[in-house]
């Protein structure tokens, strides 16, 4: 089904979705008919890098990978004139469960990513850029490689882009599918050929990232918004969204919803309205994960109050995250959902920090017991306590991303969990002590 | 010190050096005991164990941070377990997680008594277990080692033979990566790695590849738990039964600092059980080559516990009497000093030279080949006290002795295996009819001796050596193993010289008398970390 162009009489933003419904839009010739690379020329090269950074700052564009950090400010952290090369790394790992926007963007409009990278590269003085793509996304990798080849052939990449003084090379790097490689320092480790484990910060990537050089890591969607902002200006971008969350954003919605898919909407749209746009909730809404699996779940009342922007969801103690919206209806079992989520985080823990390595797995095993009807009194509080113990105590936020669903699901849907405990007739039995057998551990 | 800054620890101001790891500032300057598993003074920071969590005042208020990765900076405000319940709780949480999948079988673990996990459980954890049997522990280890135990538990990774010197227990590993970092960053040979993710991560080598590095036993030192154990010491002795004495590596001119660990004379018998590296940031950091570490194995084997005269075993006193007689009757005497012996021994040799007068001549040096430093804990020069010989003014002229062997009718060597160092050159020395040898082992030179006198070895007599950095270091003494009647070489030599020195301190004074650079020193003044000797005085320029 094609992407809707209008909603309630108003035109929906068209920053990122321009080629969603254009057959063959991933090919240069077709993309050019729709305005691809129109910025590559005087529009870009007449602007100084400083002016471009200021423009992006003015637009209020924020990182679309999950953290929502202001993009222009991130760029301004990259030191200039250090004599070291500056790398641009595109984070196309898109591992957050529920998120499927970047894969669509890369398959349908790879040239927009390249164009955005040229703009960003110009702003930051980048000579070499990488696209770190999740290994499973084969069609996207093929589309990107094909598009890059076309761009080189058309003089849009390599030496002296479009006859300018600026040169840029782009390499596609295929990851191996680890969730944690979406964390920027783990991504850099993986890019360098090391195990994908987050690095200690400081130093931050802007100062010492890929190959110990200044590095800017940006999400696919973020970078793809840059050419539009460059063409139309910061003010035009700000006509959508709220003051602190300006512009448009892609949301990938799935679950108990009429028309699951990727939608580009202005930030700040009320959540019920967005559900309506996406075909309406199927059945009676029980709750919704608003920003990828790490985002604390909202119950139906909170959903009614929520708007699709960073501040509104933060106000509800959740987050916009990567824009993966997962509503579920009253027939769904919160215990089963949480069990699946904790299994994911236990599986994806990189194994570096103690609390995450041992804690996420252990918490999941306790929840397994609960879900299998073998839970004991106190198990739910125990798991919540464990979540407290691994929240914010590790190098990266993976354990925190496990703690949030645990705490929000057990907090907001507690009766469902207690019902599972009630299935165990022995639930009040005291803990049995392990009896060591001689020789058992030798 | 000029570069001290002030940080606030638990509300009190503490003076600390700027830009050092906060954990060091807490431990050594604020005197707040701070636990760590992954942090090690001489390894790169990994920050993965999280037990050193503290609270600091950041831009968003008090927040948790790891003290190993943070650095001291002006106005830093820190709360530790002393003042913050949050820190206590966080550390307790880390301890609980560490123990979730760790076997709780300390009584049969070889590391018990020197296990960081045990120690920190007592200081930071002390929680009641909340773990239920049904929830269980996860399997830790490679697929090859998986087995089901008698209780049906999914087990594995026990007693894995990693190579010539190390056994790995994957279940006990807490994935601190100290050993991985040691092999990668210090040894320079990436033989160990952590594979797998989450709680299934485990330590291993490359498939089919052994762990076989000249320093791989250092991984057992840095291992905070009983995961890596050395074959030489594994299940040999409970560490709390051992006494320790500080010494240095006598087989290399760097003189890597080490600790001799031995059991009491008594029910078990006096025995040295192991040598452990002793940290000295200026010398060997925390490292000790396998070769040096295994020197203890020679201490009880092939020793020269008595005397020998004409190849026949005789009591020590008889051998000394025979030696005195031979010296009295000799016309020309070659005294061979040794860089394997202490300053005390060599000073006694020089005292004997003085007593013998014109008849005696001192030779020194070594025929052993000198290699290259390995940058870790070996200088490559096998003559540990070569700088000490120089200091005492002993010449480096062994080749000259071989050339002039015909001039002498008595050779006296001290702790110097001439025939093993270079048999071809040493063959010329057979022209000397009387060969008097003071040695600790029945070595190739003892085999050539007409009179041999057993003496205490490096581990049994207190003394000093000067290393290749001109650092004087003390060797401590553990109980004398082969024969309690053995004397240090300096004592035998002093007796032959007609002197009655009361102890090694007197021998050291004799050495001091021969070098102004030793002035003012004593064993106490040298201390456990050694002392770099003052530079030699430059003679005043002529006509100045």
PDB file of N, CA and C in Angstrom, chain A residues 178-179 195 200-202 346-355 357-359 361-362 365-366 369 374 376 379 382 385-386 388-390 392-395 431-432 434-437 440-442, chain B residues 45-50 53 64 66 69 89 93-94 96-98 100-101 103-105 108 129-138 140 150-151 155 158-159 172 174-175 194-199:
ATOM      1  N   UNK A 178      25.100  -8.394  15.358  1.00  0.00           N
ATOM      2  CA  UNK A 178      24.997  -8.245  16.811  1.00  0.00           C
ATOM      3  C   UNK A 178      24.265  -6.942  17.128  1.00  0.00           C
ATOM      4  N   UNK A 179      23.298  -7.054  18.031  1.00  0.00           N
ATOM      5  CA  UNK A 179      22.517  -5.879  18.441  1.00  0.00           C
ATOM      6  C   UNK A 179      23.438  -4.786  18.969  1.00  0.00           C
ATOM      7  N   UNK A 195      36.172  -7.509  18.333  1.00  0.00           N
ATOM      8  CA  UNK A 195      34.893  -7.991  18.820  1.00  0.00           C
ATOM      9  C   UNK A 195      33.988  -6.793  19.078  1.00  0.00           C
ATOM     10  N   UNK A 200      35.149   1.984  26.600  1.00  0.00           N
ATOM     11  CA  UNK A 200      35.045   2.918  27.710  1.00  0.00           C
ATOM     12  C   UNK A 200      35.092   4.337  27.175  1.00  0.00           C
ATOM     13  N   UNK A 201      34.254   5.189  27.750  1.00  0.00           N
ATOM     14  CA  UNK A 201      34.281   6.600  27.381  1.00  0.00           C
ATOM     15  C   UNK A 201      34.549   7.422  28.625  1.00  0.00           C
ATOM     16  N   UNK A 202      35.302   8.494  28.570  1.00  0.00           N
ATOM     17  CA  UNK A 202      36.056   8.984  27.435  1.00  0.00           C
ATOM     18  C   UNK A 202      37.229   8.072  27.078  1.00  0.00           C
ATOM     19  N   UNK A 346      19.274 -10.806  27.054  1.00  0.00           N
ATOM     20  CA  UNK A 346      20.242 -11.764  27.597  1.00  0.00           C
ATOM     21  C   UNK A 346      21.080 -12.350  26.464  1.00  0.00           C
ATOM     22  N   UNK A 347      20.434 -12.592  25.335  1.00  0.00           N
ATOM     23  CA  UNK A 347      21.139 -13.177  24.193  1.00  0.00           C
ATOM     24  C   UNK A 347      22.109 -12.175  23.581  1.00  0.00           C
ATOM     25  N   UNK A 348      21.741 -10.898  23.607  1.00  0.00           N
ATOM     26  CA  UNK A 348      22.545  -9.896  22.908  1.00  0.00           C
ATOM     27  C   UNK A 348      23.564  -9.201  23.803  1.00  0.00           C
ATOM     28  N   UNK A 349      23.541  -9.471  25.098  1.00  0.00           N
ATOM     29  CA  UNK A 349      24.562  -8.888  25.967  1.00  0.00           C
ATOM     30  C   UNK A 349      25.934  -9.288  25.430  1.00  0.00           C
ATOM     31  N   UNK A 350      26.825  -8.314  25.323  1.00  0.00           N
ATOM     32  CA  UNK A 350      28.110  -8.629  24.688  1.00  0.00           C
ATOM     33  C   UNK A 350      28.996  -9.449  25.609  1.00  0.00           C
ATOM     34  N   UNK A 351      28.657  -9.503  26.900  1.00  0.00           N
ATOM     35  CA  UNK A 351      29.437 -10.335  27.813  1.00  0.00           C
ATOM     36  C   UNK A 351      30.611  -9.606  28.429  1.00  0.00           C
ATOM     37  N   UNK A 352      30.625  -8.296  28.330  1.00  0.00           N
ATOM     38  CA  UNK A 352      31.763  -7.552  28.854  1.00  0.00           C
ATOM     39  C   UNK A 352      31.589  -7.236  30.345  1.00  0.00           C
ATOM     40  N   UNK A 353      30.569  -6.467  30.697  1.00  0.00           N
ATOM     41  CA  UNK A 353      30.412  -6.028  32.089  1.00  0.00           C
ATOM     42  C   UNK A 353      29.639  -7.061  32.912  1.00  0.00           C
ATOM     43  N   UNK A 354      30.086  -7.228  34.118  1.00  0.00           N
ATOM     44  CA  UNK A 354      29.476  -8.220  34.999  1.00  0.00           C
ATOM     45  C   UNK A 354      27.954  -8.081  35.144  1.00  0.00           C
ATOM     46  N   UNK A 355      27.436  -6.902  35.503  1.00  0.00           N
ATOM     47  CA  UNK A 355      25.992  -6.848  35.785  1.00  0.00           C
ATOM     48  C   UNK A 355      25.154  -7.269  34.583  1.00  0.00           C
ATOM     49  N   UNK A 357      26.263  -9.048  31.814  1.00  0.00           N
ATOM     50  CA  UNK A 357      26.598 -10.407  31.380  1.00  0.00           C
ATOM     51  C   UNK A 357      25.847 -11.450  32.192  1.00  0.00           C
ATOM     52  N   UNK A 358      25.927 -11.325  33.510  1.00  0.00           N
ATOM     53  CA  UNK A 358      25.320 -12.336  34.372  1.00  0.00           C
ATOM     54  C   UNK A 358      23.876 -11.969  34.712  1.00  0.00           C
ATOM     55  N   UNK A 359      23.619 -10.654  34.835  1.00  0.00           N
ATOM     56  CA  UNK A 359      22.320 -10.219  35.334  1.00  0.00           C
ATOM     57  C   UNK A 359      21.190 -10.377  34.339  1.00  0.00           C
ATOM     58  N   UNK A 361      20.853 -12.451  31.913  1.00  0.00           N
ATOM     59  CA  UNK A 361      20.525 -13.870  31.757  1.00  0.00           C
ATOM     60  C   UNK A 361      19.800 -14.413  32.971  1.00  0.00           C
ATOM     61  N   UNK A 362      20.289 -14.012  34.130  1.00  0.00           N
ATOM     62  CA  UNK A 362      19.678 -14.513  35.361  1.00  0.00           C
ATOM     63  C   UNK A 362      18.244 -14.001  35.497  1.00  0.00           C
ATOM     64  N   UNK A 365      16.044 -15.934  33.334  1.00  0.00           N
ATOM     65  CA  UNK A 365      15.766 -17.295  33.813  1.00  0.00           C
ATOM     66  C   UNK A 365      14.720 -17.286  34.940  1.00  0.00           C
ATOM     67  N   UNK A 366      14.765 -16.244  35.766  1.00  0.00           N
ATOM     68  CA  UNK A 366      13.736 -16.141  36.800  1.00  0.00           C
ATOM     69  C   UNK A 366      12.368 -15.908  36.142  1.00  0.00           C
ATOM     70  N   UNK A 369      10.886 -18.993  34.837  1.00  0.00           N
ATOM     71  CA  UNK A 369      10.217 -19.765  35.877  1.00  0.00           C
ATOM     72  C   UNK A 369       8.797 -19.249  36.092  1.00  0.00           C
ATOM     73  N   UNK A 374       6.104 -21.693  37.513  1.00  0.00           N
ATOM     74  CA  UNK A 374       6.896 -22.189  38.637  1.00  0.00           C
ATOM     75  C   UNK A 374       7.408 -21.037  39.510  1.00  0.00           C
ATOM     76  N   UNK A 376       7.772 -18.161  42.352  1.00  0.00           N
ATOM     77  CA  UNK A 376       7.548 -18.156  43.803  1.00  0.00           C
ATOM     78  C   UNK A 376       7.183 -16.742  44.234  1.00  0.00           C
ATOM     79  N   UNK A 379       9.291 -13.399  43.512  1.00  0.00           N
ATOM     80  CA  UNK A 379      10.089 -13.451  42.279  1.00  0.00           C
ATOM     81  C   UNK A 379      10.010 -12.147  41.486  1.00  0.00           C
ATOM     82  N   UNK A 382      12.012  -9.609  43.123  1.00  0.00           N
ATOM     83  CA  UNK A 382      13.409 -10.002  42.941  1.00  0.00           C
ATOM     84  C   UNK A 382      13.905  -9.531  41.577  1.00  0.00           C
ATOM     85  N   UNK A 385      14.347  -5.894  41.470  1.00  0.00           N
ATOM     86  CA  UNK A 385      15.551  -5.537  42.212  1.00  0.00           C
ATOM     87  C   UNK A 385      16.798  -5.774  41.349  1.00  0.00           C
ATOM     88  N   UNK A 386      16.789  -6.903  40.645  1.00  0.00           N
ATOM     89  CA  UNK A 386      17.915  -7.190  39.747  1.00  0.00           C
ATOM     90  C   UNK A 386      18.030  -6.100  38.682  1.00  0.00           C
ATOM     91  N   UNK A 388      17.167  -3.044  38.938  1.00  0.00           N
ATOM     92  CA  UNK A 388      17.797  -1.890  39.588  1.00  0.00           C
ATOM     93  C   UNK A 388      19.306  -2.048  39.654  1.00  0.00           C
ATOM     94  N   UNK A 389      19.727  -3.291  39.905  1.00  0.00           N
ATOM     95  CA  UNK A 389      21.157  -3.534  40.079  1.00  0.00           C
ATOM     96  C   UNK A 389      21.944  -3.421  38.773  1.00  0.00           C
ATOM     97  N   UNK A 390      21.295  -3.708  37.634  1.00  0.00           N
ATOM     98  CA  UNK A 390      22.097  -3.560  36.398  1.00  0.00           C
ATOM     99  C   UNK A 390      21.749  -2.323  35.580  1.00  0.00           C
ATOM    100  N   UNK A 392      22.214   1.291  34.619  1.00  0.00           N
ATOM    101  CA  UNK A 392      23.240   2.353  34.706  1.00  0.00           C
ATOM    102  C   UNK A 392      24.502   1.920  35.448  1.00  0.00           C
ATOM    103  N   UNK A 393      24.793   0.640  35.513  1.00  0.00           N
ATOM    104  CA  UNK A 393      26.041   0.261  36.178  1.00  0.00           C
ATOM    105  C   UNK A 393      27.042  -0.333  35.199  1.00  0.00           C
ATOM    106  N   UNK A 394      26.824  -0.147  33.909  1.00  0.00           N
ATOM    107  CA  UNK A 394      27.686  -0.803  32.925  1.00  0.00           C
ATOM    108  C   UNK A 394      28.260   0.205  31.936  1.00  0.00           C
ATOM    109  N   UNK A 395      29.137  -0.282  31.053  1.00  0.00           N
ATOM    110  CA  UNK A 395      29.801   0.611  30.103  1.00  0.00           C
ATOM    111  C   UNK A 395      28.788   1.229  29.147  1.00  0.00           C
ATOM    112  N   UNK A 431      13.134 -21.198  50.121  1.00  0.00           N
ATOM    113  CA  UNK A 431      14.211 -21.567  49.210  1.00  0.00           C
ATOM    114  C   UNK A 431      14.949 -22.797  49.745  1.00  0.00           C
ATOM    115  N   UNK A 432      15.220 -23.739  48.835  1.00  0.00           N
ATOM    116  CA  UNK A 432      15.995 -24.906  49.267  1.00  0.00           C
ATOM    117  C   UNK A 432      17.471 -24.624  49.078  1.00  0.00           C
ATOM    118  N   UNK A 434      21.266 -25.545  48.279  1.00  0.00           N
ATOM    119  CA  UNK A 434      21.963 -26.525  47.458  1.00  0.00           C
ATOM    120  C   UNK A 434      22.789 -27.447  48.346  1.00  0.00           C
ATOM    121  N   UNK A 435      22.655 -28.725  48.125  1.00  0.00           N
ATOM    122  CA  UNK A 435      23.497 -29.677  48.842  1.00  0.00           C
ATOM    123  C   UNK A 435      24.672 -30.044  47.942  1.00  0.00           C
ATOM    124  N   UNK A 436      25.850 -29.743  48.405  1.00  0.00           N
ATOM    125  CA  UNK A 436      27.032 -30.095  47.602  1.00  0.00           C
ATOM    126  C   UNK A 436      27.336 -31.569  47.771  1.00  0.00           C
ATOM    127  N   UNK A 437      27.625 -32.216  46.682  1.00  0.00           N
ATOM    128  CA  UNK A 437      28.048 -33.607  46.773  1.00  0.00           C
ATOM    129  C   UNK A 437      29.555 -33.659  46.712  1.00  0.00           C
ATOM    130  N   UNK A 440      31.633 -33.262  43.345  1.00  0.00           N
ATOM    131  CA  UNK A 440      30.783 -32.732  42.278  1.00  0.00           C
ATOM    132  C   UNK A 440      31.446 -31.595  41.516  1.00  0.00           C
ATOM    133  N   UNK A 441      32.332 -30.878  42.181  1.00  0.00           N
ATOM    134  CA  UNK A 441      32.879 -29.694  41.541  1.00  0.00           C
ATOM    135  C   UNK A 441      34.358 -29.824  41.221  1.00  0.00           C
ATOM    136  N   UNK A 442      34.917 -30.976  41.408  1.00  0.00           N
ATOM    137  CA  UNK A 442      36.372 -31.077  41.205  1.00  0.00           C
ATOM    138  C   UNK A 442      36.751 -30.915  39.749  1.00  0.00           C
TER     139      UNK A 442
ATOM    140  N   UNK B  45      43.296  -0.485  31.206  1.00  0.00           N
ATOM    141  CA  UNK B  45      42.009  -0.504  31.900  1.00  0.00           C
ATOM    142  C   UNK B  45      40.939  -1.107  30.998  1.00  0.00           C
ATOM    143  N   UNK B  46      40.154  -2.036  31.537  1.00  0.00           N
ATOM    144  CA  UNK B  46      39.054  -2.621  30.768  1.00  0.00           C
ATOM    145  C   UNK B  46      37.704  -2.162  31.300  1.00  0.00           C
ATOM    146  N   UNK B  47      37.629  -1.922  32.597  1.00  0.00           N
ATOM    147  CA  UNK B  47      36.397  -1.374  33.175  1.00  0.00           C
ATOM    148  C   UNK B  47      35.193  -2.280  33.066  1.00  0.00           C
ATOM    149  N   UNK B  48      35.390  -3.592  33.088  1.00  0.00           N
ATOM    150  CA  UNK B  48      34.236  -4.465  32.875  1.00  0.00           C
ATOM    151  C   UNK B  48      33.688  -5.122  34.142  1.00  0.00           C
ATOM    152  N   UNK B  49      34.467  -5.175  35.218  1.00  0.00           N
ATOM    153  CA  UNK B  49      33.956  -5.928  36.371  1.00  0.00           C
ATOM    154  C   UNK B  49      32.961  -5.114  37.174  1.00  0.00           C
ATOM    155  N   UNK B  50      33.113  -3.815  37.183  1.00  0.00           N
ATOM    156  CA  UNK B  50      32.182  -2.853  37.783  1.00  0.00           C
ATOM    157  C   UNK B  50      32.166  -2.873  39.315  1.00  0.00           C
ATOM    158  N   UNK B  53      32.846   0.546  41.433  1.00  0.00           N
ATOM    159  CA  UNK B  53      31.904   1.660  41.303  1.00  0.00           C
ATOM    160  C   UNK B  53      31.957   2.596  42.505  1.00  0.00           C
ATOM    161  N   UNK B  64      26.829   7.126  39.353  1.00  0.00           N
ATOM    162  CA  UNK B  64      27.793   6.038  39.516  1.00  0.00           C
ATOM    163  C   UNK B  64      28.853   6.107  38.423  1.00  0.00           C
ATOM    164  N   UNK B  66      33.010   4.234  37.404  1.00  0.00           N
ATOM    165  CA  UNK B  66      34.000   3.263  37.852  1.00  0.00           C
ATOM    166  C   UNK B  66      35.308   3.994  38.148  1.00  0.00           C
ATOM    167  N   UNK B  69      38.570   3.766  35.736  1.00  0.00           N
ATOM    168  CA  UNK B  69      38.660   4.493  34.469  1.00  0.00           C
ATOM    169  C   UNK B  69      38.672   6.006  34.682  1.00  0.00           C
ATOM    170  N   UNK B  89      25.213  -0.690  47.748  1.00  0.00           N
ATOM    171  CA  UNK B  89      24.182  -1.485  47.079  1.00  0.00           C
ATOM    172  C   UNK B  89      24.661  -1.915  45.685  1.00  0.00           C
ATOM    173  N   UNK B  93      25.295  -5.675  44.409  1.00  0.00           N
ATOM    174  CA  UNK B  93      24.654  -6.187  43.198  1.00  0.00           C
ATOM    175  C   UNK B  93      25.665  -6.839  42.280  1.00  0.00           C
ATOM    176  N   UNK B  94      26.801  -6.188  42.096  1.00  0.00           N
ATOM    177  CA  UNK B  94      27.835  -6.765  41.237  1.00  0.00           C
ATOM    178  C   UNK B  94      28.315  -8.100  41.797  1.00  0.00           C
ATOM    179  N   UNK B  96      26.642 -10.134  43.656  1.00  0.00           N
ATOM    180  CA  UNK B  96      25.597 -11.141  43.467  1.00  0.00           C
ATOM    181  C   UNK B  96      25.647 -11.689  42.042  1.00  0.00           C
ATOM    182  N   UNK B  97      25.812 -10.790  41.081  1.00  0.00           N
ATOM    183  CA  UNK B  97      25.848 -11.233  39.691  1.00  0.00           C
ATOM    184  C   UNK B  97      27.078 -12.097  39.409  1.00  0.00           C
ATOM    185  N   UNK B  98      28.210 -11.721  40.011  1.00  0.00           N
ATOM    186  CA  UNK B  98      29.420 -12.513  39.785  1.00  0.00           C
ATOM    187  C   UNK B  98      29.249 -13.934  40.298  1.00  0.00           C
ATOM    188  N   UNK B 100      26.358 -15.539  40.623  1.00  0.00           N
ATOM    189  CA  UNK B 100      25.221 -16.266  40.060  1.00  0.00           C
ATOM    190  C   UNK B 100      25.696 -17.528  39.339  1.00  0.00           C
ATOM    191  N   UNK B 101      26.703 -17.365  38.495  1.00  0.00           N
ATOM    192  CA  UNK B 101      27.126 -18.503  37.682  1.00  0.00           C
ATOM    193  C   UNK B 101      28.503 -19.035  38.058  1.00  0.00           C
ATOM    194  N   UNK B 103      30.942 -21.291  40.329  1.00  0.00           N
ATOM    195  CA  UNK B 103      30.794 -22.432  41.241  1.00  0.00           C
ATOM    196  C   UNK B 103      31.090 -21.996  42.674  1.00  0.00           C
ATOM    197  N   UNK B 104      30.246 -22.422  43.600  1.00  0.00           N
ATOM    198  CA  UNK B 104      30.479 -22.047  44.995  1.00  0.00           C
ATOM    199  C   UNK B 104      31.115 -23.238  45.704  1.00  0.00           C
ATOM    200  N   UNK B 105      32.366 -23.496  45.344  1.00  0.00           N
ATOM    201  CA  UNK B 105      33.050 -24.676  45.874  1.00  0.00           C
ATOM    202  C   UNK B 105      34.454 -24.312  46.340  1.00  0.00           C
ATOM    203  N   UNK B 108      37.283 -26.715  47.599  1.00  0.00           N
ATOM    204  CA  UNK B 108      38.088 -27.564  46.727  1.00  0.00           C
ATOM    205  C   UNK B 108      38.770 -26.754  45.625  1.00  0.00           C
ATOM    206  N   UNK B 129      22.128 -15.783  49.731  1.00  0.00           N
ATOM    207  CA  UNK B 129      21.866 -16.130  48.334  1.00  0.00           C
ATOM    208  C   UNK B 129      20.377 -16.068  48.050  1.00  0.00           C
ATOM    209  N   UNK B 130      20.039 -15.448  46.913  1.00  0.00           N
ATOM    210  CA  UNK B 130      18.639 -15.424  46.494  1.00  0.00           C
ATOM    211  C   UNK B 130      18.411 -16.396  45.346  1.00  0.00           C
ATOM    212  N   UNK B 131      19.484 -17.119  44.997  1.00  0.00           N
ATOM    213  CA  UNK B 131      19.421 -18.004  43.839  1.00  0.00           C
ATOM    214  C   UNK B 131      18.667 -19.276  44.197  1.00  0.00           C
ATOM    215  N   UNK B 132      17.764 -19.661  43.321  1.00  0.00           N
ATOM    216  CA  UNK B 132      17.051 -20.917  43.528  1.00  0.00           C
ATOM    217  C   UNK B 132      17.639 -21.980  42.617  1.00  0.00           C
ATOM    218  N   UNK B 133      17.623 -23.206  43.116  1.00  0.00           N
ATOM    219  CA  UNK B 133      18.176 -24.301  42.324  1.00  0.00           C
ATOM    220  C   UNK B 133      17.526 -24.415  40.955  1.00  0.00           C
ATOM    221  N   UNK B 134      16.196 -24.220  40.900  1.00  0.00           N
ATOM    222  CA  UNK B 134      15.492 -24.406  39.624  1.00  0.00           C
ATOM    223  C   UNK B 134      15.967 -23.387  38.598  1.00  0.00           C
ATOM    224  N   UNK B 135      16.322 -22.175  39.086  1.00  0.00           N
ATOM    225  CA  UNK B 135      16.773 -21.156  38.146  1.00  0.00           C
ATOM    226  C   UNK B 135      18.149 -21.537  37.605  1.00  0.00           C
ATOM    227  N   UNK B 136      18.954 -22.070  38.478  1.00  0.00           N
ATOM    228  CA  UNK B 136      20.176 -22.722  38.050  1.00  0.00           C
ATOM    229  C   UNK B 136      21.262 -21.797  37.542  1.00  0.00           C
ATOM    230  N   UNK B 137      22.381 -22.417  37.233  1.00  0.00           N
ATOM    231  CA  UNK B 137      23.514 -21.707  36.658  1.00  0.00           C
ATOM    232  C   UNK B 137      23.581 -22.054  35.179  1.00  0.00           C
ATOM    233  N   UNK B 138      24.172 -21.186  34.397  1.00  0.00           N
ATOM    234  CA  UNK B 138      24.282 -21.496  32.970  1.00  0.00           C
ATOM    235  C   UNK B 138      25.591 -22.214  32.696  1.00  0.00           C
ATOM    236  N   UNK B 140      29.024 -22.840  31.234  1.00  0.00           N
ATOM    237  CA  UNK B 140      30.114 -21.940  30.849  1.00  0.00           C
ATOM    238  C   UNK B 140      31.240 -22.751  30.235  1.00  0.00           C
ATOM    239  N   UNK B 150      26.495 -35.119  38.531  1.00  0.00           N
ATOM    240  CA  UNK B 150      25.674 -36.126  39.202  1.00  0.00           C
ATOM    241  C   UNK B 150      24.293 -35.591  39.579  1.00  0.00           C
ATOM    242  N   UNK B 151      24.163 -34.253  39.656  1.00  0.00           N
ATOM    243  CA  UNK B 151      22.852 -33.684  39.973  1.00  0.00           C
ATOM    244  C   UNK B 151      22.085 -33.295  38.720  1.00  0.00           C
ATOM    245  N   UNK B 155      27.174 -28.825  32.887  1.00  0.00           N
ATOM    246  CA  UNK B 155      28.475 -28.396  33.376  1.00  0.00           C
ATOM    247  C   UNK B 155      29.534 -28.499  32.297  1.00  0.00           C
ATOM    248  N   UNK B 158      36.043 -27.802  32.656  1.00  0.00           N
ATOM    249  CA  UNK B 158      36.911 -28.092  33.790  1.00  0.00           C
ATOM    250  C   UNK B 158      38.231 -28.698  33.299  1.00  0.00           C
ATOM    251  N   UNK B 159      39.308 -28.410  34.042  1.00  0.00           N
ATOM    252  CA  UNK B 159      40.602 -29.049  33.811  1.00  0.00           C
ATOM    253  C   UNK B 159      41.018 -29.040  32.345  1.00  0.00           C
ATOM    254  N   UNK B 172      34.970 -21.292  36.427  1.00  0.00           N
ATOM    255  CA  UNK B 172      35.359 -20.358  37.492  1.00  0.00           C
ATOM    256  C   UNK B 172      35.660 -18.965  36.952  1.00  0.00           C
ATOM    257  N   UNK B 174      35.587 -15.341  35.599  1.00  0.00           N
ATOM    258  CA  UNK B 174      34.621 -14.246  35.714  1.00  0.00           C
ATOM    259  C   UNK B 174      34.820 -13.234  34.580  1.00  0.00           C
ATOM    260  N   UNK B 175      35.523 -13.642  33.527  1.00  0.00           N
ATOM    261  CA  UNK B 175      35.650 -12.865  32.296  1.00  0.00           C
ATOM    262  C   UNK B 175      36.141 -11.435  32.554  1.00  0.00           C
ATOM    263  N   UNK B 194      38.345 -14.115  24.673  1.00  0.00           N
ATOM    264  CA  UNK B 194      37.021 -14.462  25.170  1.00  0.00           C
ATOM    265  C   UNK B 194      36.120 -14.633  23.964  1.00  0.00           C
ATOM    266  N   UNK B 195      35.487 -15.771  23.860  1.00  0.00           N
ATOM    267  CA  UNK B 195      34.547 -15.994  22.762  1.00  0.00           C
ATOM    268  C   UNK B 195      33.142 -16.113  23.339  1.00  0.00           C
ATOM    269  N   UNK B 196      32.171 -15.946  22.478  1.00  0.00           N
ATOM    270  CA  UNK B 196      30.788 -16.019  22.915  1.00  0.00           C
ATOM    271  C   UNK B 196      30.340 -14.708  23.524  1.00  0.00           C
ATOM    272  N   UNK B 197      29.053 -14.631  23.784  1.00  0.00           N
ATOM    273  CA  UNK B 197      28.484 -13.393  24.311  1.00  0.00           C
ATOM    274  C   UNK B 197      27.732 -13.686  25.592  1.00  0.00           C
ATOM    275  N   UNK B 198      27.335 -12.606  26.251  1.00  0.00           N
ATOM    276  CA  UNK B 198      26.478 -12.725  27.427  1.00  0.00           C
ATOM    277  C   UNK B 198      27.064 -13.671  28.456  1.00  0.00           C
ATOM    278  N   UNK B 199      26.186 -14.378  29.159  1.00  0.00           N
ATOM    279  CA  UNK B 199      26.710 -15.253  30.206  1.00  0.00           C
ATOM    280  C   UNK B 199      27.284 -16.544  29.622  1.00  0.00           C
TER     281      UNK B 199
END
